[in-house]
Amino acid sequence: MTAPLERNGAEFRFSATSLTQAEFERIKALAFRLAGINLSQAKKSLIVGRWNRRLQHYRLGSFSEYLDLLSQPEARGELQTALNLLTTNETNYFRERQHFDFLRERVLPKARQQGRFRVWSAACSSGEEPYSIAMLLAAELGNVPWEVLGSDISTSVLTTARDGIYAMERARPIPQEYLHRYCLKGTGPQAGTFRVDRAIRERVQFRYINLNEPLPDIGVFDVILLRNVMIYFSAETKSQVVTRMLPALTADGHFLVGHCETLNGVTDRLAMSTASIYTRASRCA
């Protein structure tokens, strides 16, 4: 049932709109087609809360009207906005610290003996993950050249990532040594925030990449992180995404997933080193 919508000349009063099952199925199909995301019934309230603002913006009375708008060729920008609102971006600095311990203790000592070291943080959200990696590399690799790529399907979180400005409470997981060396405390109008230092920001590149489409030419990486995103994918989509990403991993590189995720049944080209950490053996190159 669509909530009443009143228009009187320039006046417009919007009432929150309910989401029918038929509309939800259309949205579910759209999210899967664009991003490989499987929306569960539990996401209906999230959709209503986030998309109602767009209905209000366009003075629309139902989600069907908004979906019809999104289907128009000239609505490409709005389609990206709608997708941004559908994606859940939960992240934190130094999340799943065991991965950072693994990099510091097992991977980076060998990296000091080689040339350029590259890390790709796929589905990087608002930038905390790639900046955490960058701080670690800056502290551990000395003069070894390194770079970090962060990518996401949401253009809005990429804007936040490029700015590198966060609320001060987001800094709590950052080791104090790193916080003092690589972050700047906001003052005046920026009080209550911190910003990642320019020297770190300049070595982290952020790009829009849809993992469900052919990848752009981004080179190869010693470590790829695809953490806490495959829980939204079907088994088939997981396999397709990982297969698409593997050519970007060096022959003996490491592929890290979230601690609640596994690549069992997804690919046989990666061997588990330990829970959530996989290695691409040379024979699988």
Coordinates of C-alpha atoms in Angstrom, one line a residue:
M1 CA 0.0 0.0 0.0
T2 CA 1.4 3.4 -1.0
A3 CA 1.2 6.2 1.5
P4 CA -0.9 9.2 0.6
L5 CA 1.0 11.8 -1.5
E6 CA -0.3 15.3 -1.7
R7 CA 0.8 17.9 -4.3
N8 CA -0.6 21.5 -4.3
G9 CA 1.3 23.6 -6.7
A10 CA 4.8 24.0 -5.4
E11 CA 3.8 22.4 -2.1
F12 CA 4.6 18.8 -1.5
R13 CA 4.1 16.7 1.6
F14 CA 5.8 13.4 1.7
S15 CA 4.7 10.4 3.8
A16 CA 7.0 7.4 4.4
T17 CA 6.3 4.8 1.8
S18 CA 5.9 1.1 2.4
L19 CA 7.7 -1.5 0.2
T20 CA 5.6 -4.2 -1.4
Q21 CA 7.0 -7.7 -2.0
A22 CA 6.8 -7.2 -5.8
E23 CA 8.9 -4.0 -5.4
F24 CA 11.4 -5.7 -3.2
E25 CA 11.8 -8.4 -5.8
R26 CA 12.6 -5.8 -8.4
I27 CA 15.1 -4.1 -6.1
K28 CA 16.7 -7.5 -5.3
A29 CA 17.1 -8.3 -9.0
L30 CA 18.6 -4.8 -9.6
A31 CA 21.1 -5.2 -6.8
F32 CA 22.2 -8.6 -8.0
R33 CA 22.5 -7.4 -11.6
L34 CA 24.6 -4.4 -10.7
A35 CA 26.7 -5.7 -7.9
G36 CA 26.1 -9.4 -7.4
I37 CA 24.5 -8.6 -4.0
N38 CA 21.9 -11.0 -2.6
L39 CA 19.4 -8.9 -0.6
S40 CA 17.6 -10.9 2.1
Q41 CA 14.1 -10.1 3.4
A42 CA 15.7 -8.7 6.4
K43 CA 17.0 -5.8 4.3
K44 CA 13.5 -4.5 3.5
S45 CA 13.5 -2.0 6.4
L46 CA 17.0 -0.8 5.4
I47 CA 15.8 -0.1 1.8
V48 CA 12.7 1.8 3.0
G49 CA 14.8 3.9 5.4
R50 CA 17.5 4.8 2.8
W51 CA 15.5 5.0 -0.4
N52 CA 12.6 7.0 1.0
R53 CA 14.9 10.0 0.9
R54 CA 15.2 9.6 -2.8
L55 CA 11.5 9.3 -3.3
Q56 CA 11.1 12.5 -1.3
H57 CA 13.7 14.2 -3.4
Y58 CA 11.9 13.4 -6.6
R59 CA 8.4 13.8 -5.2
L60 CA 7.5 10.2 -5.9
G61 CA 4.8 8.2 -4.3
S62 CA 6.0 4.6 -4.5
F63 CA 9.2 2.6 -5.0
S64 CA 7.8 1.4 -8.3
E65 CA 7.9 5.0 -9.6
Y66 CA 11.5 5.3 -8.4
L67 CA 12.5 2.0 -10.0
D68 CA 10.9 3.2 -13.2
L69 CA 13.0 6.3 -13.0
L70 CA 16.2 4.3 -12.4
S71 CA 15.5 2.4 -15.6
Q72 CA 15.8 5.5 -17.7
P73 CA 19.0 5.9 -19.7
E74 CA 19.6 9.4 -18.4
A75 CA 19.3 8.2 -14.8
R76 CA 22.8 6.7 -14.6
G77 CA 23.9 9.1 -11.9
E78 CA 20.9 8.4 -9.8
L79 CA 21.4 4.6 -10.3
Q80 CA 24.8 5.0 -8.7
T81 CA 23.2 6.9 -5.8
A82 CA 20.6 4.2 -5.3
L83 CA 23.4 1.5 -5.3
N84 CA 25.4 3.5 -2.8
L85 CA 22.4 3.5 -0.5
L86 CA 22.0 -0.3 -0.8
T87 CA 25.5 -1.2 0.1
T88 CA 26.4 -1.6 3.8
N89 CA 29.8 -0.1 4.7
E90 CA 31.0 -1.4 8.0
T91 CA 34.7 -1.1 8.6
N92 CA 37.2 0.0 11.2
Y93 CA 40.9 0.7 11.6
F94 CA 43.0 -2.5 12.1
R95 CA 39.9 -4.7 11.9
E96 CA 40.7 -8.4 12.4
R97 CA 44.2 -7.6 13.8
Q98 CA 45.4 -11.2 13.2
H99 CA 45.7 -10.3 9.5
F100 CA 48.0 -7.4 10.3
D101 CA 50.1 -9.6 12.6
F102 CA 50.4 -12.1 9.7
L103 CA 51.6 -9.4 7.3
R104 CA 54.1 -8.0 9.8
E105 CA 55.5 -11.4 10.9
R106 CA 55.2 -13.6 7.8
V107 CA 55.0 -11.5 4.7
L108 CA 56.8 -8.1 5.2
P109 CA 60.2 -9.6 6.3
K110 CA 60.4 -11.2 2.9
A111 CA 59.2 -8.1 1.1
R112 CA 62.2 -6.2 2.4
Q113 CA 64.3 -8.4 0.1
Q114 CA 62.3 -7.6 -3.0
G115 CA 61.3 -4.6 -5.1
R116 CA 58.0 -2.8 -5.1
F117 CA 55.4 -4.3 -2.8
R118 CA 51.7 -3.8 -3.7
V119 CA 48.5 -4.4 -1.8
W120 CA 44.9 -4.2 -3.0
S121 CA 42.1 -3.6 -0.5
A122 CA 39.0 -4.5 -2.5
A123 CA 35.7 -3.4 -1.2
C124 CA 37.6 -0.9 1.0
S125 CA 34.6 1.1 2.1
S126 CA 35.5 4.5 3.6
G127 CA 39.2 3.8 3.6
E128 CA 40.1 2.6 7.1
E129 CA 41.4 -0.7 5.8
P130 CA 43.8 0.6 3.1
Y131 CA 45.1 3.3 5.5
S132 CA 45.7 0.7 8.2
I133 CA 47.7 -1.3 5.7
A134 CA 49.6 1.8 4.5
M135 CA 50.6 2.7 8.1
L136 CA 51.9 -0.9 8.6
L137 CA 53.9 -0.8 5.4
A138 CA 55.3 2.7 6.2
A139 CA 56.5 1.4 9.6
E140 CA 57.9 -1.9 8.4
L141 CA 59.3 -1.6 4.9
G142 CA 61.7 1.3 5.3
N143 CA 63.0 2.3 1.9
V144 CA 61.3 -0.5 0.0
P145 CA 58.8 1.1 -2.5
W146 CA 55.2 0.2 -1.7
E147 CA 51.7 1.2 -2.7
V148 CA 48.2 0.4 -1.7
L149 CA 45.1 0.4 -3.9
G150 CA 41.7 0.7 -2.3
S151 CA 38.6 0.1 -4.4
D152 CA 34.8 0.0 -3.8
I153 CA 31.5 0.1 -5.7
S154 CA 30.2 3.0 -3.6
T155 CA 31.3 6.4 -4.9
S156 CA 30.2 8.1 -1.7
V157 CA 32.5 6.1 0.6
L158 CA 35.4 6.6 -1.9
T159 CA 35.0 10.3 -1.5
T160 CA 35.4 9.9 2.3
A161 CA 38.4 7.7 1.8
R162 CA 40.2 10.2 -0.4
D163 CA 39.6 12.9 2.1
G164 CA 41.1 10.8 4.9
I165 CA 39.2 12.7 7.6
Y166 CA 37.5 10.7 10.4
A167 CA 35.8 11.3 13.7
M168 CA 38.3 11.0 16.6
E169 CA 36.5 8.0 18.1
R170 CA 37.4 6.0 14.9
A171 CA 41.1 6.3 15.9
R172 CA 40.8 4.1 19.0
P173 CA 42.0 0.9 17.3
I174 CA 45.1 2.6 15.8
P175 CA 48.3 1.8 17.7
Q176 CA 49.4 4.9 19.5
E177 CA 52.8 4.9 17.7
Y178 CA 51.0 4.9 14.3
L179 CA 48.5 7.5 15.5
H180 CA 51.3 9.9 16.5
R181 CA 53.4 9.3 13.4
Y182 CA 50.8 9.1 10.6
C183 CA 47.7 11.1 11.8
L184 CA 47.0 14.7 12.4
K185 CA 44.6 15.9 15.1
G186 CA 42.0 18.4 14.0
T187 CA 41.8 21.8 15.6
G188 CA 39.4 24.7 15.4
P189 CA 36.5 23.9 13.1
Q190 CA 38.0 20.4 12.6
A191 CA 38.1 19.7 16.4
G192 CA 37.0 16.1 17.2
T193 CA 38.4 14.7 14.0
F194 CA 41.8 13.5 12.7
R195 CA 43.2 13.2 9.2
V196 CA 45.6 10.7 7.8
D197 CA 48.9 12.4 7.1
R198 CA 49.6 13.5 3.5
A199 CA 52.6 11.3 3.2
I200 CA 50.4 8.2 3.8
R201 CA 47.5 9.5 1.7
E202 CA 49.7 10.1 -1.3
R203 CA 50.7 6.5 -1.4
V204 CA 47.2 5.1 -1.3
Q205 CA 45.1 5.3 -4.5
F206 CA 41.3 4.9 -4.5
R207 CA 39.3 3.7 -7.5
Y208 CA 35.8 2.7 -8.3
I209 CA 35.9 -0.9 -9.2
N210 CA 32.8 -3.2 -9.6
L211 CA 34.1 -6.7 -8.9
N212 CA 31.2 -8.2 -10.8
E213 CA 32.5 -6.6 -14.1
P214 CA 35.7 -7.1 -16.0
L215 CA 38.5 -5.6 -14.0
P216 CA 40.4 -2.6 -15.3
D217 CA 44.2 -2.8 -15.8
I218 CA 45.5 -2.4 -12.2
G219 CA 48.6 -4.6 -12.4
V220 CA 49.4 -7.4 -9.9
F221 CA 49.6 -7.4 -6.1
D222 CA 51.5 -9.3 -3.5
V223 CA 48.4 -9.2 -1.2
I224 CA 44.7 -8.9 -1.9
L225 CA 42.2 -8.4 0.8
L226 CA 38.5 -9.1 0.1
R227 CA 37.2 -9.1 3.6
N228 CA 33.6 -9.2 4.9
V229 CA 31.9 -8.7 1.5
M230 CA 31.4 -12.2 0.1
I231 CA 28.8 -12.9 2.7
Y232 CA 26.5 -10.9 0.4
F233 CA 27.3 -13.0 -2.6
S234 CA 25.8 -16.3 -3.9
A235 CA 28.1 -19.2 -4.3
E236 CA 28.2 -18.7 -8.0
T237 CA 29.0 -15.0 -7.6
K238 CA 31.8 -15.7 -5.1
S239 CA 33.5 -18.1 -7.6
Q240 CA 33.1 -15.6 -10.4
V241 CA 34.6 -12.7 -8.4
V242 CA 37.5 -14.7 -7.1
T243 CA 38.3 -16.1 -10.5
R244 CA 38.2 -12.6 -11.9
M245 CA 40.6 -11.3 -9.2
L246 CA 43.2 -14.1 -9.2
P247 CA 45.1 -12.9 -12.3
A248 CA 45.9 -9.7 -10.2
L249 CA 47.6 -11.8 -7.6
T250 CA 51.3 -12.7 -7.8
A251 CA 52.3 -16.3 -8.2
D252 CA 53.0 -16.7 -4.4
G253 CA 50.8 -13.9 -3.2
H254 CA 48.3 -14.0 -0.3
F255 CA 44.5 -13.6 -0.5
L256 CA 42.8 -12.6 2.7
V257 CA 39.1 -12.9 3.5
G258 CA 37.0 -12.1 6.6
H259 CA 37.2 -14.4 9.6
C260 CA 33.6 -15.4 9.0
E261 CA 34.3 -16.3 5.4
T262 CA 35.9 -19.2 3.5
L263 CA 37.0 -20.0 0.0
N264 CA 36.2 -23.7 0.4
G265 CA 34.3 -24.7 -2.7
V266 CA 34.9 -21.3 -4.3
T267 CA 38.3 -21.9 -5.9
D268 CA 41.0 -24.7 -5.9
R269 CA 43.7 -22.2 -7.0
L270 CA 44.4 -21.0 -3.5
A271 CA 45.6 -23.0 -0.6
M272 CA 44.7 -22.2 3.0
S273 CA 47.7 -21.0 5.1
T274 CA 45.5 -20.5 8.1
A275 CA 41.9 -19.6 8.8
S276 CA 40.9 -16.8 6.3
I277 CA 44.4 -16.5 4.8
Y278 CA 45.1 -18.2 1.5
T279 CA 48.2 -18.4 -0.7
R280 CA 48.5 -18.8 -4.4
A281 CA 51.0 -21.6 -5.0
S282 CA 53.4 -21.2 -8.0
R283 CA 51.9 -24.3 -9.6
C284 CA 48.5 -22.5 -9.7
A285 CA 49.8 -19.4 -11.5

